[in-house]
C-alpha cells in the first residue's frame, strides 16, 4: 500500500513538469483556415488531447465545426458551433488577416457566428479543451467554454443563468428537448423545454443548494473541477458536491459531463492510454443525487457503466428520471 502511494507520488512529480510545459499554447495566427472535407486538417492543443476543426455528421456530406477528444478512437465531441445549421462540404473556418473569425459555406454564405467575431489577434486550442479567440492584449474575445452546447469539461464553470442544451438525437446535433441550467436561486436544474419557444416545463431534477432564508447559503457557481467532481460553490464559499464519491485522478482519465439527448446528465470517464483499470468507480457511493438506486452494467471491453437514478418525478404526465452515470 505504502509503496503504491509513494509510487503514485513519484509519478505525479515526474508528470507534473510536463503538464506545466504542455499548458503553453501554440497560437493559431491570422490568415489560417480549415476546410470541411473528408480529410480535413485540425488545430490541436499542445498535448494533442483536443482538436478543433470539422467533423462529418453520420454518412451525410454535412459537417460540424467542433472540438473533440483527439487521442481516443471515438473522437467524442465536446463542443460544436453549428448543430442547428450543419456546414456543407467545402465550407471554411478562417481567421482572416484583418482579424475576423467566421465559418462560411462553399458559396461564402455566413454560417457561424452571428455576428462575426472581429478584432482577433490570434486563436488557441488549449489543453483544457477550451478554444479561445484573443485580442492583441491576449484578453479573450470569445471562448468555447462560455458558448455552451451539451457538454462541460473539467475546469469549466457554469455561472448563474448559464445552461446546457441537449441535442436532438445521438447523431442529430440540432437543439433537443432538455436543458440544464444553473438557476438564479443557486440550484442546478434539469427540465424539458417546448420547441421552438424554449418554454421551460417543470424541473425533473433540482439540486438542494438554495436557501431562501440565507442567501449566502445558496449556490453561486457550478464547477466541474480538475479531479472530475461536479460541485456547487455556495456564496459563503462552502462546496456541495453532486458527484458523491472519489473518481479516479483526472490525469488517468478524460472526463466530460454531458446533458444527453434523453435528458440524463451524465458524467463520463475514459481511461487514457495505459491507465485502463475501471476498478475505482466500483466503490461508488450509493448516494449521488437524492435517494438513488444504482444499476451496474458491464459493457464490452472492460467498460463499466454505473447508473445512479434520482427520485422519479412526474413531468407532463410521463415519468422522467434524472441521474448521473459513470462510464469507464
Ligand atoms: C500568442 O500571441 C500573442 C499575441 O501576438 C502573444 O502575446 C503570445 O505570447 C503568443 N503566445 C504564444 C504561446 O506564442
Ligand atoms: C435534425 O433534426 C432536425 C429536426 O427534425 C432536421 O430538420 C434536421 O434536418 C436534422 N439534421 C440532420 C443533420 O439530420
Ligand atoms: C438540503 O440541504 C440541507 C442542508 O444544506 C439539509 O438540512 C436538508 O436536509 C437537505 N434536504 C434534502 C431533501 O436533502
Ligand atoms: C474537487 O472536488 C472534490 C469534491 O468537493 C474535492 O474533494 C477535490 O479536492 C476537488 N479537487 C480539486 C482539484 O479542487
Ligand atoms: C454522499 O454520501 C454520504 C455518505 O454516504 C451521505 O451522507 C451524503 O448525504 C451523500 N451526499 C449526497 C449529495 O448525496
mmCIF file of C-alpha atoms and ligand atoms in Angstrom:
data_model
loop_
_atom_site.group_PDB
_atom_site.id
_atom_site.type_symbol
_atom_site.label_atom_id
_atom_site.label_comp_id
_atom_site.label_asym_id
_atom_site.label_seq_id
_atom_site.Cartn_x
_atom_site.Cartn_y
_atom_site.Cartn_z
ATOM 1 C CA UNK A 1 0.000 0.000 0.000
ATOM 2 C CA UNK A 2 2.701 2.436 1.106
ATOM 3 C CA UNK A 3 4.623 1.506 -1.985
ATOM 4 C CA UNK A 4 1.724 2.306 -4.229
ATOM 5 C CA UNK A 5 1.193 5.692 -2.596
ATOM 6 C CA UNK A 6 4.888 6.551 -2.997
ATOM 7 C CA UNK A 7 4.758 5.235 -6.488
ATOM 8 C CA UNK A 8 1.825 7.492 -7.306
ATOM 9 C CA UNK A 9 3.546 10.442 -5.688
ATOM 10 C CA UNK A 10 6.691 9.803 -7.733
ATOM 11 C CA UNK A 11 4.620 9.532 -10.874
ATOM 12 C CA UNK A 12 2.884 12.785 -10.017
ATOM 13 C CA UNK A 13 6.207 14.571 -9.537
ATOM 14 C CA UNK A 14 7.524 13.220 -12.823
ATOM 15 C CA UNK A 15 4.381 14.024 -14.762
ATOM 16 C CA UNK A 16 3.828 17.483 -13.290
ATOM 17 C CA UNK A 17 6.582 19.420 -15.156
ATOM 18 C CA UNK A 18 5.305 18.048 -18.470
ATOM 19 C CA UNK A 19 1.807 19.214 -17.655
ATOM 20 C CA UNK A 20 3.048 22.710 -16.918
ATOM 21 C CA UNK A 21 5.082 22.717 -20.094
ATOM 22 C CA UNK A 22 2.226 21.407 -22.196
ATOM 23 C CA UNK A 23 -0.029 24.198 -20.942
ATOM 24 C CA UNK A 24 1.823 26.595 -23.233
ATOM 25 C CA UNK A 25 -0.212 27.210 -26.309
ATOM 26 C CA UNK A 26 0.824 27.252 -29.908
ATOM 27 C CA UNK A 27 -1.046 30.229 -31.371
ATOM 28 C CA UNK A 28 -3.166 29.956 -34.470
ATOM 29 C CA UNK A 29 -2.253 33.100 -36.344
ATOM 30 C CA UNK A 30 -4.091 35.449 -38.697
ATOM 31 C CA UNK A 31 -4.615 34.152 -42.225
ATOM 32 C CA UNK A 32 -5.054 30.476 -41.281
ATOM 33 C CA UNK A 33 -8.110 28.447 -42.248
ATOM 34 C CA UNK A 34 -9.550 24.912 -42.307
ATOM 35 C CA UNK A 35 -11.817 23.453 -44.980
ATOM 36 C CA UNK A 36 -14.597 20.915 -44.410
ATOM 37 C CA UNK A 37 -13.722 17.707 -46.263
ATOM 38 C CA UNK A 38 -13.173 14.024 -45.554
ATOM 39 C CA UNK A 39 -9.550 14.537 -44.641
ATOM 40 C CA UNK A 40 -9.709 17.994 -43.093
ATOM 41 C CA UNK A 41 -6.801 19.130 -41.013
ATOM 42 C CA UNK A 42 -7.463 20.287 -37.464
ATOM 43 C CA UNK A 43 -5.893 22.556 -34.879
ATOM 44 C CA UNK A 44 -4.652 20.537 -31.918
ATOM 45 C CA UNK A 45 -3.956 21.547 -28.360
ATOM 46 C CA UNK A 46 -0.254 21.331 -27.375
ATOM 47 C CA UNK A 47 -0.818 17.962 -25.645
ATOM 48 C CA UNK A 48 -2.680 16.674 -28.679
ATOM 49 C CA UNK A 49 -5.616 15.714 -26.458
ATOM 50 C CA UNK A 50 -8.123 18.133 -28.003
ATOM 51 C CA UNK A 51 -8.600 19.254 -31.571
ATOM 52 C CA UNK A 52 -10.680 21.963 -33.263
ATOM 53 C CA UNK A 53 -11.950 21.551 -36.799
ATOM 54 C CA UNK A 54 -14.602 19.858 -38.914
ATOM 55 C CA UNK A 55 -16.329 16.557 -38.147
ATOM 56 C CA UNK A 56 -18.618 14.873 -40.614
ATOM 57 C CA UNK A 57 -22.148 14.108 -39.360
ATOM 58 C CA UNK A 58 -23.013 10.443 -39.936
ATOM 59 C CA UNK A 59 -22.822 9.484 -43.590
ATOM 60 C CA UNK A 60 -24.029 12.822 -44.908
ATOM 61 C CA UNK A 61 -21.922 15.430 -46.688
ATOM 62 C CA UNK A 62 -22.518 17.781 -43.771
ATOM 63 C CA UNK A 63 -20.020 18.922 -41.172
ATOM 64 C CA UNK A 64 -19.940 20.359 -37.697
ATOM 65 C CA UNK A 65 -17.321 22.852 -36.631
ATOM 66 C CA UNK A 66 -16.368 21.169 -33.379
ATOM 67 C CA UNK A 67 -13.920 20.332 -30.601
ATOM 68 C CA UNK A 68 -13.244 16.689 -29.754
ATOM 69 C CA UNK A 69 -11.036 14.338 -27.731
ATOM 70 C CA UNK A 70 -8.418 13.663 -30.379
ATOM 71 C CA UNK A 71 -6.500 10.824 -28.715
ATOM 72 C CA UNK A 72 -9.399 8.393 -28.401
ATOM 73 C CA UNK A 73 -10.698 6.357 -31.339
ATOM 74 C CA UNK A 74 -14.286 7.624 -30.887
ATOM 75 C CA UNK A 75 -13.168 11.278 -31.250
ATOM 76 C CA UNK A 76 -16.061 12.197 -28.958
ATOM 77 C CA UNK A 77 -17.289 15.758 -29.488
ATOM 78 C CA UNK A 78 -17.266 18.126 -26.533
ATOM 79 C CA UNK A 79 -18.441 21.279 -28.329
ATOM 80 C CA UNK A 80 -19.995 22.202 -31.675
ATOM 81 C CA UNK A 81 -20.701 25.551 -33.302
ATOM 82 C CA UNK A 82 -23.419 24.843 -35.827
ATOM 83 C CA UNK A 83 -25.617 21.987 -34.595
ATOM 84 C CA UNK A 84 -28.757 23.631 -35.974
ATOM 85 C CA UNK A 85 -27.054 24.584 -39.225
ATOM 86 C CA UNK A 86 -24.586 21.926 -40.417
ATOM 87 C CA UNK A 87 -21.967 23.075 -42.942
ATOM 88 C CA UNK A 88 -21.756 21.572 -46.451
ATOM 89 C CA UNK A 89 -18.514 20.077 -47.769
ATOM 90 C CA UNK A 90 -16.129 22.843 -48.842
ATOM 91 C CA UNK A 91 -17.166 25.180 -46.015
ATOM 92 C CA UNK A 92 -14.338 27.096 -44.447
ATOM 93 C CA UNK A 93 -13.500 28.393 -40.988
ATOM 94 C CA UNK A 94 -10.956 31.167 -41.110
ATOM 95 C CA UNK A 95 -9.142 33.687 -39.035
ATOM 96 C CA UNK A 96 -8.788 36.408 -41.641
ATOM 97 C CA UNK A 97 -5.743 38.666 -41.960
ATOM 98 C CA UNK A 98 -7.867 41.547 -40.669
ATOM 99 C CA UNK A 99 -8.853 39.646 -37.513
ATOM 100 C CA UNK A 100 -12.324 38.255 -38.278
ATOM 101 C CA UNK A 101 -13.237 34.746 -37.232
ATOM 102 C CA UNK A 102 -16.001 33.087 -39.209
ATOM 103 C CA UNK A 103 -17.416 29.929 -40.713
ATOM 104 C CA UNK A 104 -18.705 30.319 -44.254
ATOM 105 C CA UNK A 105 -20.283 27.885 -46.721
ATOM 106 C CA UNK A 106 -18.894 26.978 -50.153
ATOM 107 C CA UNK A 107 -20.751 29.947 -51.674
ATOM 108 C CA UNK A 108 -19.324 32.256 -48.986
ATOM 109 C CA UNK A 109 -22.610 32.348 -47.075
ATOM 110 C CA UNK A 110 -22.195 33.131 -43.364
ATOM 111 C CA UNK A 111 -22.929 30.078 -41.187
ATOM 112 C CA UNK A 112 -21.486 30.975 -37.804
ATOM 113 C CA UNK A 113 -21.137 33.003 -35.629
ATOM 114 C CA UNK A 114 -23.598 35.822 -35.884
ATOM 115 C CA UNK A 115 -22.256 38.422 -35.737
ATOM 116 C CA UNK A 116 -18.751 37.527 -36.905
ATOM 117 C CA UNK A 117 -16.145 37.903 -34.149
ATOM 118 C CA UNK A 118 -13.735 40.706 -35.020
ATOM 119 C CA UNK A 119 -10.605 42.248 -33.533
ATOM 120 C CA UNK A 120 -8.995 38.828 -33.107
ATOM 121 C CA UNK A 121 -5.185 38.755 -32.870
ATOM 122 C CA UNK A 122 -4.814 35.002 -32.543
ATOM 123 C CA UNK A 123 -6.680 31.827 -31.634
ATOM 124 C CA UNK A 124 -5.582 28.979 -29.377
ATOM 125 C CA UNK A 125 -6.773 25.418 -28.738
ATOM 126 C CA UNK A 126 -5.906 24.937 -25.063
ATOM 127 C CA UNK A 127 -5.153 21.650 -23.292
ATOM 128 C CA UNK A 128 -8.262 22.117 -21.143
ATOM 129 C CA UNK A 129 -10.415 21.724 -24.254
ATOM 130 C CA UNK A 130 -11.205 25.459 -24.365
ATOM 131 C CA UNK A 131 -10.829 27.144 -27.762
ATOM 132 C CA UNK A 132 -10.084 30.831 -27.305
ATOM 133 C CA UNK A 133 -10.088 33.855 -29.611
ATOM 134 C CA UNK A 134 -7.915 36.575 -28.102
ATOM 135 C CA UNK A 135 -7.234 40.227 -28.876
ATOM 136 C CA UNK A 136 -3.756 41.727 -29.044
ATOM 137 C CA UNK A 137 -3.642 42.092 -25.248
ATOM 138 C CA UNK A 138 -4.284 38.334 -25.018
ATOM 139 C CA UNK A 139 -7.704 39.016 -23.478
ATOM 140 C CA UNK A 140 -10.326 36.520 -24.608
ATOM 141 C CA UNK A 141 -12.928 37.930 -27.022
ATOM 142 C CA UNK A 142 -14.731 34.603 -27.248
ATOM 143 C CA UNK A 143 -14.174 31.126 -25.783
ATOM 144 C CA UNK A 144 -15.912 27.811 -26.314
ATOM 145 C CA UNK A 145 -16.090 27.347 -22.512
ATOM 146 C CA UNK A 146 -18.551 30.279 -22.472
ATOM 147 C CA UNK A 147 -20.571 29.193 -25.513
ATOM 148 C CA UNK A 148 -22.299 26.149 -24.074
ATOM 149 C CA UNK A 149 -23.605 23.206 -26.058
ATOM 150 C CA UNK A 150 -24.403 19.911 -24.299
ATOM 151 C CA UNK A 151 -21.100 19.184 -22.548
ATOM 152 C CA UNK A 152 -18.868 20.625 -19.847
ATOM 153 C CA UNK A 153 -15.252 19.657 -19.200
ATOM 154 C CA UNK A 154 -13.100 19.705 -16.052
ATOM 155 C CA UNK A 155 -12.155 23.310 -15.100
ATOM 156 C CA UNK A 156 -15.308 24.604 -16.781
ATOM 157 C CA UNK A 157 -17.719 26.730 -14.734
ATOM 158 C CA UNK A 158 -21.421 27.491 -15.167
ATOM 159 C CA UNK A 159 -22.382 30.873 -13.782
ATOM 160 C CA UNK A 160 -25.894 31.814 -12.682
ATOM 161 C CA UNK A 161 -28.248 31.674 -15.675
ATOM 162 C CA UNK A 162 -25.910 29.653 -17.899
ATOM 163 C CA UNK A 163 -27.287 26.495 -19.459
ATOM 164 C CA UNK A 164 -26.554 23.392 -21.484
ATOM 165 C CA UNK A 165 -28.954 22.127 -24.164
ATOM 166 C CA UNK A 166 -29.289 18.519 -25.180
ATOM 167 C CA UNK A 167 -29.008 17.592 -28.843
ATOM 168 C CA UNK A 168 -31.963 16.102 -30.706
ATOM 169 C CA UNK A 169 -30.691 12.546 -31.032
ATOM 170 C CA UNK A 170 -27.335 10.814 -30.670
ATOM 171 C CA UNK A 171 -26.437 11.810 -34.233
ATOM 172 C CA UNK A 172 -28.528 14.953 -34.781
ATOM 173 C CA UNK A 173 -26.946 17.996 -33.145
ATOM 174 C CA UNK A 174 -29.965 20.304 -33.534
ATOM 175 C CA UNK A 175 -31.295 21.634 -30.257
ATOM 176 C CA UNK A 176 -33.155 18.904 -28.342
ATOM 177 C CA UNK A 177 -35.832 18.692 -25.671
ATOM 178 C CA UNK A 178 -33.850 19.114 -22.462
ATOM 179 C CA UNK A 179 -31.913 21.833 -20.717
ATOM 180 C CA UNK A 180 -29.745 22.089 -17.661
ATOM 181 C CA UNK A 181 -29.466 25.492 -16.055
ATOM 182 C CA UNK A 182 -27.684 26.897 -13.058
ATOM 183 C CA UNK A 183 -30.685 28.900 -11.866
ATOM 184 C CA UNK A 184 -30.613 32.343 -10.188
ATOM 185 C CA UNK A 185 -31.774 30.749 -6.924
ATOM 186 C CA UNK A 186 -28.491 28.791 -6.936
ATOM 187 C CA UNK A 187 -29.829 25.382 -7.906
ATOM 188 C CA UNK A 188 -28.787 23.100 -10.731
ATOM 189 C CA UNK A 189 -31.986 22.151 -12.557
ATOM 190 C CA UNK A 190 -32.833 19.774 -15.384
ATOM 191 C CA UNK A 191 -36.093 20.324 -17.257
ATOM 192 C CA UNK A 192 -37.759 19.617 -20.597
ATOM 193 C CA UNK A 193 -38.459 22.524 -22.957
ATOM 194 C CA UNK A 194 -41.010 23.181 -25.680
ATOM 195 C CA UNK A 195 -39.525 23.729 -29.126
ATOM 196 C CA UNK A 196 -39.071 26.166 -30.739
ATOM 197 C CA UNK A 197 -40.273 28.519 -27.982
ATOM 198 C CA UNK A 198 -37.944 27.035 -25.317
ATOM 199 C CA UNK A 199 -40.727 27.361 -22.756
ATOM 200 C CA UNK A 200 -39.455 25.613 -19.624
ATOM 201 C CA UNK A 201 -41.541 22.802 -18.162
ATOM 202 C CA UNK A 202 -41.279 21.659 -14.557
ATOM 203 C CA UNK A 203 -37.827 20.545 -13.461
ATOM 204 C CA UNK A 204 -37.260 16.812 -13.025
ATOM 205 C CA UNK A 205 -34.058 17.335 -11.057
ATOM 206 C CA UNK A 206 -33.200 20.172 -8.703
ATOM 207 C CA UNK A 207 -30.087 20.283 -6.516
ATOM 208 C CA UNK A 208 -30.606 21.044 -2.850
ATOM 209 C CA UNK A 209 -28.441 24.178 -2.982
ATOM 210 C CA UNK A 210 -30.804 27.087 -2.419
ATOM 211 C CA UNK A 211 -31.583 28.570 0.966
ATOM 212 C CA UNK A 212 -34.342 31.187 0.854
ATOM 213 C CA UNK A 213 -33.678 32.147 4.500
ATOM 214 C CA UNK A 214 -29.966 32.728 3.997
ATOM 215 C CA UNK A 215 -28.816 33.797 0.537
ATOM 216 C CA UNK A 216 -25.173 33.222 1.462
ATOM 217 C CA UNK A 217 -26.038 29.576 1.855
ATOM 218 C CA UNK A 218 -27.230 29.385 -1.764
ATOM 219 C CA UNK A 219 -25.372 28.287 -4.878
ATOM 220 C CA UNK A 220 -23.201 30.743 -6.767
ATOM 221 C CA UNK A 221 -21.339 28.688 -9.394
ATOM 222 C CA UNK A 222 -21.356 25.173 -10.771
ATOM 223 C CA UNK A 223 -17.763 23.981 -11.065
ATOM 224 C CA UNK A 224 -16.564 20.840 -12.809
ATOM 225 C CA UNK A 225 -13.247 20.616 -11.040
ATOM 226 C CA UNK A 226 -9.935 19.159 -12.139
ATOM 227 C CA UNK A 227 -10.493 15.956 -10.181
ATOM 228 C CA UNK A 228 -13.664 15.202 -12.118
ATOM 229 C CA UNK A 229 -16.129 16.318 -9.427
ATOM 230 C CA UNK A 230 -19.174 18.421 -10.176
ATOM 231 C CA UNK A 231 -19.622 20.887 -7.335
ATOM 232 C CA UNK A 232 -21.947 23.719 -6.460
ATOM 233 C CA UNK A 233 -19.979 26.520 -4.792
ATOM 234 C CA UNK A 234 -22.158 28.436 -2.330
ATOM 235 C CA UNK A 235 -21.944 32.198 -1.829
ATOM 236 C CA UNK A 236 -20.398 31.599 1.592
ATOM 237 C CA UNK A 237 -17.606 29.598 -0.045
ATOM 238 C CA UNK A 238 -18.816 26.176 1.044
ATOM 239 C CA UNK A 239 -18.935 23.421 -1.539
ATOM 240 C CA UNK A 240 -21.713 20.922 -2.144
ATOM 241 C CA UNK A 241 -20.547 18.084 -4.312
ATOM 242 C CA UNK A 242 -23.053 16.410 -6.628
ATOM 243 C CA UNK A 243 -20.674 13.602 -7.545
ATOM 244 C CA UNK A 244 -20.544 11.951 -4.215
ATOM 245 C CA UNK A 245 -17.551 9.680 -4.415
ATOM 246 C CA UNK A 246 -13.914 9.738 -5.342
ATOM 247 C CA UNK A 247 -13.442 9.490 -9.040
ATOM 248 C CA UNK A 248 -10.089 8.447 -10.458
ATOM 249 C CA UNK A 249 -7.405 11.105 -10.859
ATOM 250 C CA UNK A 250 -8.049 13.177 -13.955
ATOM 251 C CA UNK A 251 -4.513 12.584 -15.158
ATOM 252 C CA UNK A 252 -5.578 8.978 -15.752
ATOM 253 C CA UNK A 253 -8.983 9.698 -17.286
ATOM 254 C CA UNK A 254 -10.613 12.025 -19.730
ATOM 255 C CA UNK A 255 -13.801 13.360 -18.205
ATOM 256 C CA UNK A 256 -16.817 15.057 -19.676
ATOM 257 C CA UNK A 257 -20.299 15.703 -18.325
ATOM 258 C CA UNK A 258 -22.994 15.738 -20.964
ATOM 259 C CA UNK A 259 -26.693 16.507 -20.937
ATOM 260 C CA UNK A 260 -27.574 13.521 -23.106
ATOM 261 C CA UNK A 261 -30.315 13.694 -25.733
ATOM 262 C CA UNK A 262 -32.578 11.613 -23.464
ATOM 263 C CA UNK A 263 -32.344 14.218 -20.698
ATOM 264 C CA UNK A 264 -29.855 12.435 -18.474
ATOM 265 C CA UNK A 265 -26.947 14.451 -17.174
ATOM 266 C CA UNK A 266 -24.084 12.007 -17.320
ATOM 267 C CA UNK A 267 -20.505 12.080 -16.108
ATOM 268 C CA UNK A 268 -18.267 10.073 -18.409
ATOM 269 C CA UNK A 269 -14.732 8.902 -17.754
ATOM 270 C CA UNK A 270 -12.473 7.379 -20.381
ATOM 271 C CA UNK A 271 -9.146 5.813 -19.404
ATOM 272 C CA UNK A 272 -6.175 7.493 -21.036
ATOM 273 C CA UNK A 273 -3.793 5.115 -22.731
ATOM 274 C CA UNK A 274 -2.259 2.696 -20.257
ATOM 275 C CA UNK A 275 -4.437 3.811 -17.350
ATOM 276 C CA UNK A 276 -7.269 1.437 -18.050
ATOM 277 C CA UNK A 277 -8.401 -0.283 -14.855
ATOM 278 C CA UNK A 278 -12.043 0.526 -14.240
ATOM 279 C CA UNK A 279 -11.922 -0.681 -10.619
ATOM 280 C CA UNK A 280 -12.079 2.505 -8.532
ATOM 281 C CA UNK A 281 -15.548 3.560 -9.590
ATOM 282 C CA UNK A 282 -16.981 0.230 -8.476
ATOM 283 C CA UNK A 283 -16.749 1.684 -4.959
ATOM 284 C CA UNK A 284 -19.069 4.486 -5.916
ATOM 285 C CA UNK A 285 -21.257 5.689 -3.093
ATOM 286 C CA UNK A 286 -24.874 4.673 -3.141
ATOM 287 C CA UNK A 287 -25.867 8.300 -2.975
ATOM 288 C CA UNK A 288 -25.175 10.719 -5.737
ATOM 289 C CA UNK A 289 -28.450 12.524 -6.038
ATOM 290 C CA UNK A 290 -31.365 12.205 -3.655
ATOM 291 C CA UNK A 291 -32.207 8.594 -2.734
ATOM 292 C CA UNK A 292 -30.962 6.970 -5.892
ATOM 293 C CA UNK A 293 -30.782 3.371 -6.902
ATOM 294 C CA UNK A 294 -27.745 2.045 -8.656
ATOM 295 C CA UNK A 295 -27.564 -0.210 -11.635
ATOM 296 C CA UNK A 296 -24.224 -1.660 -12.513
ATOM 297 C CA UNK A 297 -23.926 -2.827 -16.019
ATOM 298 C CA UNK A 298 -20.839 -4.407 -17.532
ATOM 299 C CA UNK A 299 -20.042 -3.370 -21.020
ATOM 300 C CA UNK A 300 -17.741 -4.664 -23.676
ATOM 301 C CA UNK A 301 -14.003 -4.035 -23.488
ATOM 302 C CA UNK A 302 -13.860 -3.669 -19.724
ATOM 303 C CA UNK A 303 -16.195 -0.702 -19.650
ATOM 304 C CA UNK A 304 -18.317 -0.358 -16.545
ATOM 305 C CA UNK A 305 -21.425 1.750 -16.584
ATOM 306 C CA UNK A 306 -22.821 2.762 -13.230
ATOM 307 C CA UNK A 307 -26.132 4.499 -13.282
ATOM 308 C CA UNK A 308 -27.423 6.410 -10.315
ATOM 309 C CA UNK A 309 -31.082 7.217 -10.590
ATOM 310 C CA UNK A 310 -32.627 10.005 -8.574
ATOM 311 C CA UNK A 311 -36.208 10.281 -7.440
ATOM 312 C CA UNK A 312 -38.655 9.795 -10.228
ATOM 313 C CA UNK A 313 -40.700 12.891 -10.743
ATOM 314 C CA UNK A 314 -43.760 13.376 -12.819
ATOM 315 C CA UNK A 315 -43.396 15.737 -15.754
ATOM 316 C CA UNK A 316 -46.230 16.283 -18.180
ATOM 317 C CA UNK A 317 -47.903 13.003 -17.404
ATOM 318 C CA UNK A 318 -44.811 10.929 -18.015
ATOM 319 C CA UNK A 319 -42.066 9.857 -15.698
ATOM 320 C CA UNK A 320 -38.646 11.233 -16.429
ATOM 321 C CA UNK A 321 -35.677 10.286 -14.327
ATOM 322 C CA UNK A 322 -32.594 12.301 -13.657
ATOM 323 C CA UNK A 323 -29.339 10.653 -12.963
ATOM 324 C CA UNK A 324 -25.641 10.735 -13.137
ATOM 325 C CA UNK A 325 -23.961 7.783 -14.731
ATOM 326 C CA UNK A 326 -20.333 6.858 -14.731
ATOM 327 C CA UNK A 327 -18.948 5.225 -17.806
ATOM 328 C CA UNK A 328 -15.425 3.928 -17.749
HETATM 329 C C1 LIG B 1 0.337 34.331 -28.816
HETATM 330 O O1 LIG B 1 0.218 35.583 -29.472
HETATM 331 C C2 LIG B 1 0.170 36.699 -28.592
HETATM 332 C C3 LIG B 1 -0.076 37.946 -29.398
HETATM 333 O O2 LIG B 1 0.751 38.011 -30.518
HETATM 334 C C4 LIG B 1 1.491 36.762 -27.806
HETATM 335 O O3 LIG B 1 1.423 37.828 -26.885
HETATM 336 C C5 LIG B 1 1.651 35.452 -27.049
HETATM 337 O O4 LIG B 1 2.880 35.467 -26.383
HETATM 338 C C6 LIG B 1 1.609 34.279 -28.026
HETATM 339 N N1 LIG B 1 1.682 33.047 -27.236
HETATM 340 C C7 LIG B 1 2.430 32.027 -27.591
HETATM 341 C C8 LIG B 1 2.468 30.872 -26.660
HETATM 342 O O5 LIG B 1 3.074 32.018 -28.626
HETATM 343 C C1 LIG B 2 -32.006 17.096 -37.309
HETATM 344 O O1 LIG B 2 -33.360 17.207 -36.966
HETATM 345 C C2 LIG B 2 -33.977 18.370 -37.492
HETATM 346 C C3 LIG B 2 -35.368 18.479 -36.914
HETATM 347 O O2 LIG B 2 -36.066 17.281 -37.046
HETATM 348 C C4 LIG B 2 -33.990 18.283 -39.015
HETATM 349 O O3 LIG B 2 -34.593 19.445 -39.563
HETATM 350 C C5 LIG B 2 -32.540 18.206 -39.480
HETATM 351 O O4 LIG B 2 -32.509 18.041 -40.884
HETATM 352 C C6 LIG B 2 -31.806 17.068 -38.821
HETATM 353 N N1 LIG B 2 -30.403 17.222 -39.100
HETATM 354 C C7 LIG B 2 -29.668 16.279 -39.658
HETATM 355 C C8 LIG B 2 -28.256 16.595 -39.895
HETATM 356 O O5 LIG B 2 -30.121 15.185 -39.954
HETATM 357 C C1 LIG B 3 -30.923 20.054 1.902
HETATM 358 O O1 LIG B 3 -29.730 20.513 2.495
HETATM 359 C C2 LIG B 3 -29.866 20.931 3.838
HETATM 360 C C3 LIG B 3 -28.525 21.412 4.319
HETATM 361 O O2 LIG B 3 -27.952 22.292 3.430
HETATM 362 C C4 LIG B 3 -30.350 19.773 4.692
HETATM 363 O O3 LIG B 3 -30.571 20.225 6.000
HETATM 364 C C5 LIG B 3 -31.629 19.208 4.106
HETATM 365 O O4 LIG B 3 -31.998 18.063 4.827
HETATM 366 C C6 LIG B 3 -31.430 18.855 2.649
HETATM 367 N N1 LIG B 3 -32.691 18.410 2.074
HETATM 368 C C7 LIG B 3 -32.805 17.286 1.364
HETATM 369 C C8 LIG B 3 -34.150 16.984 0.821
HETATM 370 O O5 LIG B 3 -31.852 16.568 1.134
HETATM 371 C C1 LIG B 4 -12.842 18.615 -6.459
HETATM 372 O O1 LIG B 4 -13.986 18.497 -5.659
HETATM 373 C C2 LIG B 4 -13.928 17.427 -4.726
HETATM 374 C C3 LIG B 4 -15.262 17.349 -4.031
HETATM 375 O O2 LIG B 4 -15.627 18.604 -3.483
HETATM 376 C C4 LIG B 4 -12.771 17.677 -3.770
HETATM 377 O O3 LIG B 4 -12.673 16.587 -2.862
HETATM 378 C C5 LIG B 4 -11.476 17.794 -4.556
HETATM 379 O O4 LIG B 4 -10.417 18.121 -3.702
HETATM 380 C C6 LIG B 4 -11.619 18.872 -5.605
HETATM 381 N N1 LIG B 4 -10.434 18.853 -6.438
HETATM 382 C C7 LIG B 4 -9.792 19.969 -6.786
HETATM 383 C C8 LIG B 4 -8.597 19.813 -7.656
HETATM 384 O O5 LIG B 4 -10.146 21.069 -6.399
HETATM 385 C C1 LIG B 5 -22.833 11.445 -0.021
HETATM 386 O O1 LIG B 5 -22.597 10.250 0.709
HETATM 387 C C2 LIG B 5 -22.602 10.451 2.118
HETATM 388 C C3 LIG B 5 -22.187 9.165 2.785
HETATM 389 O O2 LIG B 5 -22.587 8.055 2.030
HETATM 390 C C4 LIG B 5 -24.002 10.918 2.542
HETATM 391 O O3 LIG B 5 -24.021 11.168 3.914
HETATM 392 C C5 LIG B 5 -24.346 12.216 1.795
HETATM 393 O O4 LIG B 5 -25.668 12.599 2.090
HETATM 394 C C6 LIG B 5 -24.220 11.999 0.293
HETATM 395 N N1 LIG B 5 -24.419 13.274 -0.392
HETATM 396 C C7 LIG B 5 -25.267 13.413 -1.401
HETATM 397 C C8 LIG B 5 -25.271 14.744 -2.045
HETATM 398 O O5 LIG B 5 -25.970 12.504 -1.811
#
